[in-house]
CSV table of C-alpha atoms and ligand atoms in Angstrom, one decimal:
chain,number,residue,atom,x,y,z
Y,210,MET,CA,108.1,90.7,118.1
Y,211,ARG,CA,106.7,87.6,119.7
Y,212,ILE,CA,106.0,84.5,117.8
Y,213,LEU,CA,104.2,81.4,119.1
Y,214,VAL,CA,105.4,78.1,117.6
Y,215,VAL,CA,102.8,75.3,117.9
Y,216,GLU,CA,104.6,72.1,117.1
Y,217,ASP,CA,104.8,68.8,118.8
Y,218,GLU,CA,107.8,67.5,117.0
Y,219,GLU,CA,110.7,68.5,119.2
Y,220,ARG,CA,113.3,68.5,116.5
Y,221,ILE,CA,111.3,70.9,114.3
Y,222,ALA,CA,110.2,73.1,117.2
Y,223,ASP,CA,113.9,73.4,118.3
Y,224,PHE,CA,115.1,74.2,114.8
Y,225,VAL,CA,112.4,76.9,114.3
Y,226,ASN,CA,113.0,78.2,117.8
Y,227,ARG,CA,116.7,78.6,117.4
Y,228,GLY,CA,116.5,80.1,113.9
Y,229,LEU,CA,113.9,82.7,114.7
Y,230,GLY,CA,115.6,83.4,118.0
Y,231,SER,CA,118.8,84.3,116.2
Y,232,ALA,CA,116.9,86.4,113.7
Y,233,GLY,CA,115.9,88.5,116.7
Y,234,TYR,CA,112.4,87.2,117.4
Y,235,GLU,CA,111.1,86.3,120.8
Y,236,VAL,CA,109.8,82.7,120.5
Y,237,GLU,CA,107.4,80.7,122.7
Y,238,LEU,CA,106.6,77.1,122.2
Y,239,ALA,CA,103.4,75.1,122.6
Y,240,GLN,CA,103.4,71.3,122.1
Y,241,ASP,CA,99.7,70.8,121.8
Y,242,GLY,CA,96.5,72.6,120.7
Y,243,GLN,CA,95.2,73.3,124.2
Y,244,THR,CA,98.4,75.0,125.4
Y,245,ALA,CA,98.5,76.9,122.2
Y,246,LEU,CA,94.9,78.2,122.7
Y,247,GLU,CA,95.6,79.2,126.3
Y,248,LYS,CA,98.7,81.1,125.2
Y,249,ILE,CA,96.9,82.8,122.3
Y,250,HIS,CA,94.2,83.9,124.6
Y,251,ALA,CA,96.6,85.3,127.2
Y,252,VAL,CA,99.2,87.0,125.0
Y,253,ASP,CA,99.1,89.2,121.9
Y,254,TYR,CA,101.5,87.4,119.5
Y,255,ASP,CA,102.6,89.0,116.3
Y,256,LEU,CA,102.5,85.7,114.6
Y,257,VAL,CA,101.5,82.1,115.2
Y,258,ILE,CA,103.3,79.3,113.4
Y,259,LEU,CA,100.9,76.3,113.5
Y,260,ASP,CA,101.5,72.6,112.9
Y,261,LEU,CA,98.4,70.8,111.6
Y,262,MET,CA,98.9,67.4,113.2
Y,263,LEU,CA,98.9,68.0,116.9
Y,264,PRO,CA,98.6,65.2,119.6
Y,265,ASP,CA,95.3,66.5,121.1
Y,266,MET,CA,93.5,68.2,118.2
Y,267,ASP,CA,93.7,69.2,114.6
Y,268,GLY,CA,95.6,72.4,114.0
Y,269,LEU,CA,92.7,73.7,112.0
Y,270,ALA,CA,90.6,73.6,115.1
Y,271,VAL,CA,93.2,75.7,116.9
Y,272,LEU,CA,93.0,78.1,113.9
Y,273,GLU,CA,89.3,78.4,114.1
Y,274,LYS,CA,89.2,79.0,117.8
Y,275,ALA,CA,92.0,81.5,117.5
Y,276,ARG,CA,90.1,83.3,114.8
Y,277,ASN,CA,87.1,83.8,117.2
Y,278,ARG,CA,89.1,86.3,119.2
Y,279,LYS,CA,88.6,89.9,118.6
Y,280,VAL,CA,92.2,90.5,117.7
Y,281,SER,CA,93.8,87.5,116.2
Y,282,PRO,CA,97.4,87.2,115.1
Y,283,PRO,CA,98.4,86.2,111.6
Y,284,VAL,CA,98.8,82.4,111.3
Y,285,LEU,CA,101.3,80.5,109.2
Y,286,ILE,CA,100.5,76.9,108.8
Y,287,LEU,CA,103.5,74.6,108.8
Y,288,SER,CA,102.6,71.0,107.9
Y,289,ALA,CA,103.7,67.9,106.3
Y,290,LYS,CA,100.3,67.6,104.6
Y,291,GLY,CA,101.2,69.1,101.3
Y,292,GLU,CA,98.0,68.2,99.5
Y,293,VAL,CA,96.3,71.0,97.7
Y,294,ASP,CA,93.1,70.3,99.6
Y,295,ASP,CA,94.8,70.9,102.9
Y,296,ARG,CA,96.3,74.1,101.7
Y,297,VAL,CA,92.9,75.4,100.5
Y,298,THR,CA,91.2,74.4,103.7
Y,299,GLY,CA,93.8,76.0,105.8
Y,300,LEU,CA,93.6,79.3,103.9
Y,301,GLU,CA,89.8,79.2,103.8
Y,302,LYS,CA,89.8,78.8,107.5
Y,303,GLY,CA,91.7,82.0,107.8
Y,304,ALA,CA,95.4,81.0,107.8
Y,305,ASP,CA,97.5,83.7,106.2
Y,306,ASP,CA,100.1,81.5,104.7
Y,307,TYR,CA,101.1,77.8,104.3
Y,308,LEU,CA,104.5,76.2,104.3
Y,309,VAL,CA,105.0,72.5,103.6
Y,310,LYS,CA,107.5,70.4,105.5
Y,311,PRO,CA,110.3,69.9,104.9
Y,312,PHE,CA,111.2,73.5,104.3
Y,313,ALA,CA,114.3,75.6,104.2
Y,314,PHE,CA,114.7,78.0,107.1
Y,315,VAL,CA,115.3,80.9,104.8
Y,316,GLU,CA,111.9,80.3,103.2
Y,317,LEU,CA,110.3,80.2,106.6
Y,318,LEU,CA,112.0,83.4,107.7
Y,319,ALA,CA,111.0,85.2,104.5
Y,320,ARG,CA,107.4,84.3,105.1
Y,321,VAL,CA,107.5,85.2,108.7
Y,322,ARG,CA,108.9,88.6,107.9
Y,323,ALA,CA,106.3,89.3,105.2
Y,324,LEU,CA,103.4,88.3,107.5
Y,325,ILE,CA,104.7,90.4,110.4
Y,326,ARG,CA,105.2,93.4,108.1
Y,327,ARG,CA,101.7,92.9,106.8
Y,328,GLY,CA,100.3,93.0,110.3
Y,329,GLN,CA,101.9,96.3,111.2
Y,330,PRO,CA,99.5,99.2,111.2
Y,331,SER,CA,100.3,101.1,108.1
Y,332,VAL,CA,100.7,104.8,108.1
Y,333,GLU,CA,97.6,106.4,106.5
Y,334,LYS,CA,99.2,109.6,105.4
Y,335,LEU,CA,102.8,110.3,104.2
Y,336,VAL,CA,103.8,114.0,104.4
Y,337,ILE,CA,107.1,115.3,103.1
Y,338,GLY,CA,107.4,119.1,102.8
Y,339,ASP,CA,104.2,120.3,101.2
Y,340,LEU,CA,103.6,117.0,99.5
Y,341,THR,CA,100.9,114.7,101.0
Y,342,LEU,CA,100.0,111.2,100.0
Y,343,ASP,CA,96.9,109.6,101.4
Y,344,CYS,CA,97.5,105.9,101.3
Y,345,ILE,CA,93.9,104.9,102.0
Y,346,ARG,CA,92.1,107.2,99.6
Y,347,ARG,CA,95.0,107.1,97.2
Y,348,LYS,CA,95.1,110.8,96.8
Y,349,VAL,CA,98.1,113.1,96.3
Y,350,SER,CA,98.4,116.8,96.8
Y,351,ARG,CA,101.1,119.4,96.9
Y,352,GLY,CA,100.8,122.8,98.4
Y,353,GLY,CA,97.0,122.2,98.5
Y,354,ASP,CA,96.7,121.3,94.8
Y,355,SER,CA,95.3,117.9,94.2
Y,356,ILE,CA,97.4,115.9,91.7
Y,357,ASP,CA,96.1,113.0,89.6
Y,358,LEU,CA,98.5,110.1,89.3
Y,359,ALA,CA,98.3,106.9,87.3
Y,360,PRO,CA,98.4,103.8,89.6
Y,361,LYS,CA,102.1,102.9,88.9
Y,362,GLU,CA,103.1,106.6,89.4
Y,363,PHE,CA,101.3,106.5,92.7
Y,364,SER,CA,103.1,103.3,93.8
Y,365,ILE,CA,106.5,104.7,92.9
Y,366,LEU,CA,105.8,107.9,94.7
Y,367,GLU,CA,104.6,106.0,97.8
Y,368,TYR,CA,107.7,103.8,97.8
Y,369,LEU,CA,110.0,106.8,97.5
Y,370,MET,CA,108.1,108.6,100.3
Y,371,ARG,CA,108.2,105.6,102.6
Y,372,ASN,CA,112.0,105.6,102.1
Y,373,ARG,CA,112.5,109.3,102.4
Y,374,GLY,CA,116.2,110.3,102.2
Y,375,ARG,CA,117.3,106.8,101.0
Y,376,PRO,CA,118.4,106.4,97.4
Y,377,LEU,CA,116.5,103.6,95.7
Y,378,SER,CA,117.9,101.8,92.7
Y,379,ARG,CA,115.9,101.4,89.5
Y,380,THR,CA,115.9,97.6,90.1
Y,381,MET,CA,114.5,98.1,93.6
Y,382,ILE,CA,111.8,100.3,92.3
Y,383,VAL,CA,110.9,97.9,89.5
Y,384,GLU,CA,110.8,94.9,91.8
Y,385,HIS,CA,108.7,96.7,94.4
Y,386,VAL,CA,106.3,98.4,92.1
Y,387,TRP,CA,105.9,95.7,89.4
Y,388,ASP,CA,106.4,92.9,91.9
Y,389,MET,CA,108.7,91.0,89.5
Y,390,GLU,CA,112.3,91.0,88.3
Y,391,TYR,CA,112.5,93.3,85.4
Y,392,ASP,CA,116.2,93.2,84.5
Y,393,GLY,CA,117.1,95.2,81.5
Y,394,LEU,CA,113.8,97.0,81.5
Y,395,THR,CA,114.7,99.4,84.3
Y,396,ASN,CA,114.5,102.3,81.7
Y,397,ILE,CA,110.8,102.2,82.4
Y,398,VAL,CA,111.6,103.7,85.8
Y,399,ASP,CA,113.2,106.7,84.2
Y,400,VAL,CA,110.0,107.2,82.1
Y,401,TYR,CA,107.8,107.0,85.1
Y,402,ILE,CA,110.0,109.3,87.2
Y,403,ARG,CA,109.8,111.9,84.3
Y,404,HIS,CA,106.0,111.7,84.5
Y,405,LEU,CA,106.1,112.0,88.2
Y,406,ARG,CA,108.4,115.0,88.1
Y,407,SER,CA,106.2,116.8,85.6
Y,408,LYS,CA,103.3,116.3,88.0
Y,409,ILE,CA,104.7,116.9,91.5
Y,410,ASP,CA,108.0,118.8,91.0
Y,411,ASP,CA,108.2,121.0,87.9
Y,412,LYS,CA,105.7,123.7,89.0
Y,413,TYR,CA,107.2,124.0,92.5
Y,414,PRO,CA,110.3,125.8,93.6
Y,415,THR,CA,111.5,123.0,95.9
Y,416,LYS,CA,112.3,119.8,94.0
Y,417,LEU,CA,111.5,116.6,95.9
Y,418,ILE,CA,112.7,113.9,93.6
Y,419,HIS,CA,116.4,113.7,93.3
Y,420,THR,CA,118.6,111.7,90.9
Y,421,VAL,CA,121.3,109.9,92.8
Y,422,ARG,CA,124.1,109.3,90.3
Y,423,GLY,CA,125.1,105.7,89.9
Y,424,ILE,CA,122.1,104.5,92.0
Y,425,GLY,CA,118.7,105.8,91.1
Y,426,TYR,CA,116.3,108.1,92.8
Y,427,MET,CA,115.5,109.5,96.2
Y,428,LEU,CA,112.8,111.7,97.6
Y,429,ASP,CA,113.4,114.3,100.2
Y,430,THR,CA,113.2,118.1,100.8
Y,431,THR,CA,117.0,118.2,100.4
Y,432,ALA,CA,119.3,116.2,98.2
Y,433,LYS,CA,121.4,115.0,101.2
Y,434,THR,CA,121.2,111.3,101.5
Y,435,VAL,CA,120.7,109.3,104.7
Y,436,GLU,CA,122.9,106.3,105.3
Y,437,PRO,CA,121.0,103.2,106.5
Y,438,GLY,CA,121.1,103.1,110.3
Y,439,GLU,CA,121.4,106.9,110.6
Y,440,ARG,CA,117.7,107.2,111.5
F,573,CA,CA1,102.9,67.3,114.3
């Protein structure tokens, strides 16, 4: 994963460079807009972290020019200009996210990870056994029978399928599917799993959704769990 950091302030460039480097990213630096554009045109970066106040040009101009390329990397604006207007302008001009200085490194890292993840080509179809989930058309079928799922049921199933063989806790499922912390309301997961089972498992001899005692649920053709790192 290659990240270009466009920043003229050496102290910040160094801090970001070292932090992202130790998080496993390959980092390149550009101290001005012109160098940044040359690099963006020459290399396919997975992410560009862009300061707005550069010595030779406005970071927004870099953003606009970078966006004229056919394939342009996601851009995270990093700037001391915390005004709402600047944020809006940055996002309108095509930035993917905006972080105001000063910032905590963990915050930057979380956003970097999210942006890079978003940029990954996502798998269009998930297939486990005879169960198929089409992520684009949002259709599910098993053994050739098409199955109607409610939106939350679909999201839970997709999450389970993407993590095939890994037990997922109720809390993880709630936080992923409802996008919020739902402590104490994790029973709702059991309710949805019951609905899902009645639609995708009950009629079929091979059960795909397994209850993992003390943890939550897992989807696979067998009930054997996979430890993280095993695949
Ligand atoms: Ca600057």
